[in-house]
PDB file of C-alpha atoms and ligand atoms in Angstrom:
ATOM      1  CA  UNK A 115      36.961  18.480  25.471  1.00  0.00           C
ATOM      2  CA  UNK A 116      34.194  15.871  25.486  1.00  0.00           C
ATOM      3  CA  UNK A 117      33.593  13.867  28.586  1.00  0.00           C
ATOM      4  CA  UNK A 118      30.680  11.692  29.509  1.00  0.00           C
ATOM      5  CA  UNK A 119      27.910  14.124  30.426  1.00  0.00           C
ATOM      6  CA  UNK A 120      27.331  12.494  33.799  1.00  0.00           C
ATOM      7  CA  UNK A 121      31.025  12.692  34.575  1.00  0.00           C
ATOM      8  CA  UNK A 122      31.126  16.256  33.346  1.00  0.00           C
ATOM      9  CA  UNK A 123      28.393  17.099  35.839  1.00  0.00           C
ATOM     10  CA  UNK A 124      30.349  15.543  38.706  1.00  0.00           C
ATOM     11  CA  UNK A 125      33.394  17.606  37.754  1.00  0.00           C
ATOM     12  CA  UNK A 126      31.422  20.837  37.388  1.00  0.00           C
ATOM     13  CA  UNK A 127      29.676  20.236  40.677  1.00  0.00           C
ATOM     14  CA  UNK A 128      32.977  19.825  42.529  1.00  0.00           C
ATOM     15  CA  UNK A 129      34.361  22.861  40.705  1.00  0.00           C
ATOM     16  CA  UNK A 130      31.421  25.070  41.652  1.00  0.00           C
ATOM     17  CA  UNK A 131      31.066  23.688  45.170  1.00  0.00           C
ATOM     18  CA  UNK A 132      34.532  22.484  46.164  1.00  0.00           C
ATOM     19  CA  UNK A 133      34.836  20.329  49.272  1.00  0.00           C
ATOM     20  CA  UNK A 134      37.363  21.058  52.036  1.00  0.00           C
ATOM     21  CA  UNK A 135      38.431  24.266  50.284  1.00  0.00           C
ATOM     22  CA  UNK A 136      39.499  26.428  53.210  1.00  0.00           C
ATOM     23  CA  UNK A 137      42.869  25.881  54.853  1.00  0.00           C
ATOM     24  CA  UNK A 138      42.612  24.462  58.364  1.00  0.00           C
ATOM     25  CA  UNK A 139      45.388  25.899  60.573  1.00  0.00           C
ATOM     26  CA  UNK A 140      48.264  23.954  62.152  1.00  0.00           C
ATOM     27  CA  UNK A 141      48.642  21.167  59.595  1.00  0.00           C
ATOM     28  CA  UNK A 142      51.084  18.314  60.011  1.00  0.00           C
ATOM     29  CA  UNK A 143      52.463  19.269  56.587  1.00  0.00           C
ATOM     30  CA  UNK A 144      51.685  22.011  54.094  1.00  0.00           C
ATOM     31  CA  UNK A 145      52.635  21.656  50.440  1.00  0.00           C
ATOM     32  CA  UNK A 146      52.278  23.940  47.442  1.00  0.00           C
ATOM     33  CA  UNK A 147      52.111  22.396  43.985  1.00  0.00           C
ATOM     34  CA  UNK A 148      51.977  24.118  40.614  1.00  0.00           C
ATOM     35  CA  UNK A 149      51.098  22.774  37.192  1.00  0.00           C
ATOM     36  CA  UNK A 150      52.994  25.230  34.995  1.00  0.00           C
ATOM     37  CA  UNK A 151      51.615  23.844  31.717  1.00  0.00           C
ATOM     38  CA  UNK A 152      48.114  25.053  32.648  1.00  0.00           C
ATOM     39  CA  UNK A 153      48.722  27.570  35.440  1.00  0.00           C
ATOM     40  CA  UNK A 154      46.981  25.523  38.146  1.00  0.00           C
ATOM     41  CA  UNK A 155      48.067  25.975  41.747  1.00  0.00           C
ATOM     42  CA  UNK A 156      47.153  24.258  44.968  1.00  0.00           C
ATOM     43  CA  UNK A 157      48.199  24.790  48.569  1.00  0.00           C
ATOM     44  CA  UNK A 158      47.269  21.762  50.629  1.00  0.00           C
ATOM     45  CA  UNK A 159      47.225  21.196  54.383  1.00  0.00           C
ATOM     46  CA  UNK A 160      47.494  17.616  55.571  1.00  0.00           C
ATOM     47  CA  UNK A 161      46.426  16.810  59.119  1.00  0.00           C
ATOM     48  CA  UNK A 162      47.537  13.423  60.398  1.00  0.00           C
ATOM     49  CA  UNK A 163      46.266  11.600  63.450  1.00  0.00           C
ATOM     50  CA  UNK A 164      48.868   8.894  63.915  1.00  0.00           C
ATOM     51  CA  UNK A 165      48.632   6.694  60.859  1.00  0.00           C
ATOM     52  CA  UNK A 166      45.324   8.121  59.683  1.00  0.00           C
ATOM     53  CA  UNK A 167      44.567  11.190  57.557  1.00  0.00           C
ATOM     54  CA  UNK A 168      42.443  13.361  59.781  1.00  0.00           C
ATOM     55  CA  UNK A 169      41.801  16.121  57.256  1.00  0.00           C
ATOM     56  CA  UNK A 170      42.911  17.434  53.895  1.00  0.00           C
ATOM     57  CA  UNK A 171      42.136  21.091  53.317  1.00  0.00           C
ATOM     58  CA  UNK A 172      43.262  23.231  50.423  1.00  0.00           C
ATOM     59  CA  UNK A 173      43.198  26.500  48.520  1.00  0.00           C
ATOM     60  CA  UNK A 174      43.772  26.758  44.831  1.00  0.00           C
ATOM     61  CA  UNK A 175      43.316  28.476  41.521  1.00  0.00           C
ATOM     62  CA  UNK A 176      43.215  27.032  38.051  1.00  0.00           C
ATOM     63  CA  UNK A 177      41.106  25.096  35.580  1.00  0.00           C
ATOM     64  CA  UNK A 178      37.962  23.187  36.510  1.00  0.00           C
ATOM     65  CA  UNK A 179      39.713  19.815  36.155  1.00  0.00           C
ATOM     66  CA  UNK A 180      42.472  20.672  38.634  1.00  0.00           C
ATOM     67  CA  UNK A 181      40.185  22.263  41.193  1.00  0.00           C
ATOM     68  CA  UNK A 182      37.465  19.599  40.981  1.00  0.00           C
ATOM     69  CA  UNK A 183      40.011  16.806  41.148  1.00  0.00           C
ATOM     70  CA  UNK A 184      41.580  18.263  44.294  1.00  0.00           C
ATOM     71  CA  UNK A 185      38.110  18.497  45.848  1.00  0.00           C
ATOM     72  CA  UNK A 186      37.454  14.811  45.072  1.00  0.00           C
ATOM     73  CA  UNK A 187      40.857  13.736  46.429  1.00  0.00           C
ATOM     74  CA  UNK A 188      40.358  15.676  49.663  1.00  0.00           C
ATOM     75  CA  UNK A 189      37.057  13.869  50.234  1.00  0.00           C
ATOM     76  CA  UNK A 190      38.124  10.388  49.207  1.00  0.00           C
ATOM     77  CA  UNK A 191      41.394  10.291  51.117  1.00  0.00           C
ATOM     78  CA  UNK A 192      40.159  11.778  54.369  1.00  0.00           C
ATOM     79  CA  UNK A 193      39.876   9.178  57.152  1.00  0.00           C
ATOM     80  CA  UNK A 194      42.154   6.694  55.380  1.00  0.00           C
ATOM     81  CA  UNK A 195      45.256   5.030  56.681  1.00  0.00           C
ATOM     82  CA  UNK A 196      48.449   6.053  54.892  1.00  0.00           C
ATOM     83  CA  UNK A 197      48.898   2.787  52.975  1.00  0.00           C
ATOM     84  CA  UNK A 198      45.268   2.834  51.826  1.00  0.00           C
ATOM     85  CA  UNK A 199      45.480   6.486  50.732  1.00  0.00           C
ATOM     86  CA  UNK A 200      48.683   5.903  48.773  1.00  0.00           C
ATOM     87  CA  UNK A 201      47.127   2.864  47.047  1.00  0.00           C
ATOM     88  CA  UNK A 202      44.093   4.964  46.013  1.00  0.00           C
ATOM     89  CA  UNK A 203      46.313   7.780  44.731  1.00  0.00           C
ATOM     90  CA  UNK A 204      48.266   5.263  42.649  1.00  0.00           C
ATOM     91  CA  UNK A 205      45.053   3.768  41.249  1.00  0.00           C
ATOM     92  CA  UNK A 206      43.827   7.221  40.266  1.00  0.00           C
ATOM     93  CA  UNK A 207      47.193   8.001  38.664  1.00  0.00           C
ATOM     94  CA  UNK A 208      47.184   4.738  36.686  1.00  0.00           C
ATOM     95  CA  UNK A 209      43.656   5.494  35.470  1.00  0.00           C
ATOM     96  CA  UNK A 210      44.344   9.031  34.217  1.00  0.00           C
ATOM     97  CA  UNK A 211      47.629   7.961  32.607  1.00  0.00           C
ATOM     98  CA  UNK A 212      46.052   4.940  30.874  1.00  0.00           C
ATOM     99  CA  UNK A 213      45.073   6.880  27.720  1.00  0.00           C
ATOM    100  CA  UNK A 214      41.523   5.639  28.268  1.00  0.00           C
ATOM    101  CA  UNK A 215      42.132   1.906  28.706  1.00  0.00           C
ATOM    102  CA  UNK A 216      41.504   1.968  32.489  1.00  0.00           C
ATOM    103  CA  UNK A 217      38.097   3.330  33.509  1.00  0.00           C
ATOM    104  CA  UNK A 218      38.824   3.095  37.228  1.00  0.00           C
ATOM    105  CA  UNK A 219      36.958   1.207  39.959  1.00  0.00           C
ATOM    106  CA  UNK A 220      34.000   3.280  41.131  1.00  0.00           C
ATOM    107  CA  UNK A 221      33.740   1.274  44.361  1.00  0.00           C
ATOM    108  CA  UNK A 222      37.200   2.466  45.287  1.00  0.00           C
ATOM    109  CA  UNK A 223      37.707   5.812  43.544  1.00  0.00           C
ATOM    110  CA  UNK A 224      34.078   7.022  43.874  1.00  0.00           C
ATOM    111  CA  UNK A 225      33.779  10.454  42.166  1.00  0.00           C
ATOM    112  CA  UNK A 226      37.387  10.000  41.054  1.00  0.00           C
ATOM    113  CA  UNK A 227      36.257   7.852  38.117  1.00  0.00           C
ATOM    114  CA  UNK A 228      34.699  10.989  36.618  1.00  0.00           C
ATOM    115  CA  UNK A 229      38.230  11.895  35.556  1.00  0.00           C
ATOM    116  CA  UNK A 230      38.798   8.670  33.572  1.00  0.00           C
ATOM    117  CA  UNK A 231      37.944  10.542  30.363  1.00  0.00           C
ATOM    118  CA  UNK A 232      40.749  13.025  31.029  1.00  0.00           C
ATOM    119  CA  UNK A 233      43.185  10.215  30.142  1.00  0.00           C
ATOM    120  CA  UNK A 234      42.379  10.834  26.484  1.00  0.00           C
ATOM    121  CA  UNK A 235      43.618  14.420  26.758  1.00  0.00           C
ATOM    122  CA  UNK A 236      47.354  14.224  27.591  1.00  0.00           C
ATOM    123  CA  UNK A 237      47.563  17.981  28.222  1.00  0.00           C
ATOM    124  CA  UNK A 238      44.978  17.712  31.014  1.00  0.00           C
ATOM    125  CA  UNK A 239      46.434  14.711  32.845  1.00  0.00           C
ATOM    126  CA  UNK A 240      48.665  16.948  34.975  1.00  0.00           C
ATOM    127  CA  UNK A 241      45.613  19.060  35.865  1.00  0.00           C
ATOM    128  CA  UNK A 242      43.762  15.984  37.121  1.00  0.00           C
ATOM    129  CA  UNK A 243      46.771  14.761  39.081  1.00  0.00           C
ATOM    130  CA  UNK A 244      47.700  18.035  40.792  1.00  0.00           C
ATOM    131  CA  UNK A 245      45.801  17.614  44.072  1.00  0.00           C
ATOM    132  CA  UNK A 246      46.518  13.885  44.259  1.00  0.00           C
ATOM    133  CA  UNK A 247      50.253  14.349  43.803  1.00  0.00           C
ATOM    134  CA  UNK A 248      50.222  17.179  46.341  1.00  0.00           C
ATOM    135  CA  UNK A 249      48.515  14.848  48.832  1.00  0.00           C
ATOM    136  CA  UNK A 250      51.017  12.072  48.127  1.00  0.00           C
ATOM    137  CA  UNK A 251      53.915  14.498  48.588  1.00  0.00           C
ATOM    138  CA  UNK A 252      52.443  15.693  51.894  1.00  0.00           C
ATOM    139  CA  UNK A 253      51.983  12.085  53.095  1.00  0.00           C
ATOM    140  CA  UNK A 254      55.593  11.237  52.229  1.00  0.00           C
ATOM    141  CA  UNK A 255      56.808  14.338  54.066  1.00  0.00           C
ATOM    142  CA  UNK A 256      54.610  13.576  57.079  1.00  0.00           C
ATOM    143  CA  UNK A 257      55.932  10.002  57.225  1.00  0.00           C
ATOM    144  CA  UNK A 258      59.532  11.180  56.975  1.00  0.00           C
ATOM    145  CA  UNK A 259      58.940  13.819  59.620  1.00  0.00           C
ATOM    146  CA  UNK A 260      57.616  11.238  62.064  1.00  0.00           C
ATOM    147  CA  UNK A 261      60.625   8.956  61.617  1.00  0.00           C
ATOM    148  CA  UNK A 262      63.082  11.691  62.581  1.00  0.00           C
TER     149      UNK A 262
HETATM  150 ZN1  LIG B 516      44.582  22.733  34.438  1.00  0.00          ZN
END
């Protein structure tokens, strides 16, 4: 797999030194997502403070793309309001599913744009999305839980 070397460095750096990788106890919601096509797994704890994401912590195993991408998501989405976080997740999803036509907005997705090149490798798209979809799932569950 050939990615831009700068982007490859960002991914490797997050893979080797993952951010927020240690589950914080007493989450608002915990989710466990698996990407069976690659064998990636992530357990993610979402901590909400009202409408704002207070923390995203996680544990996982799998390929460098899945683990690095979860690290980036946990950084980028922390401190965001729900609507903002969901919008960013959707932007990231659009980018990695664009088959390379959407390079992503670095001002919004920050290190997330390093995964734009993954869009050219359909088999790896699910790897890149794992942590982001887990976060989205946790947000939806947290929102539903609050309405009850
Ligand atoms: Zn993978």
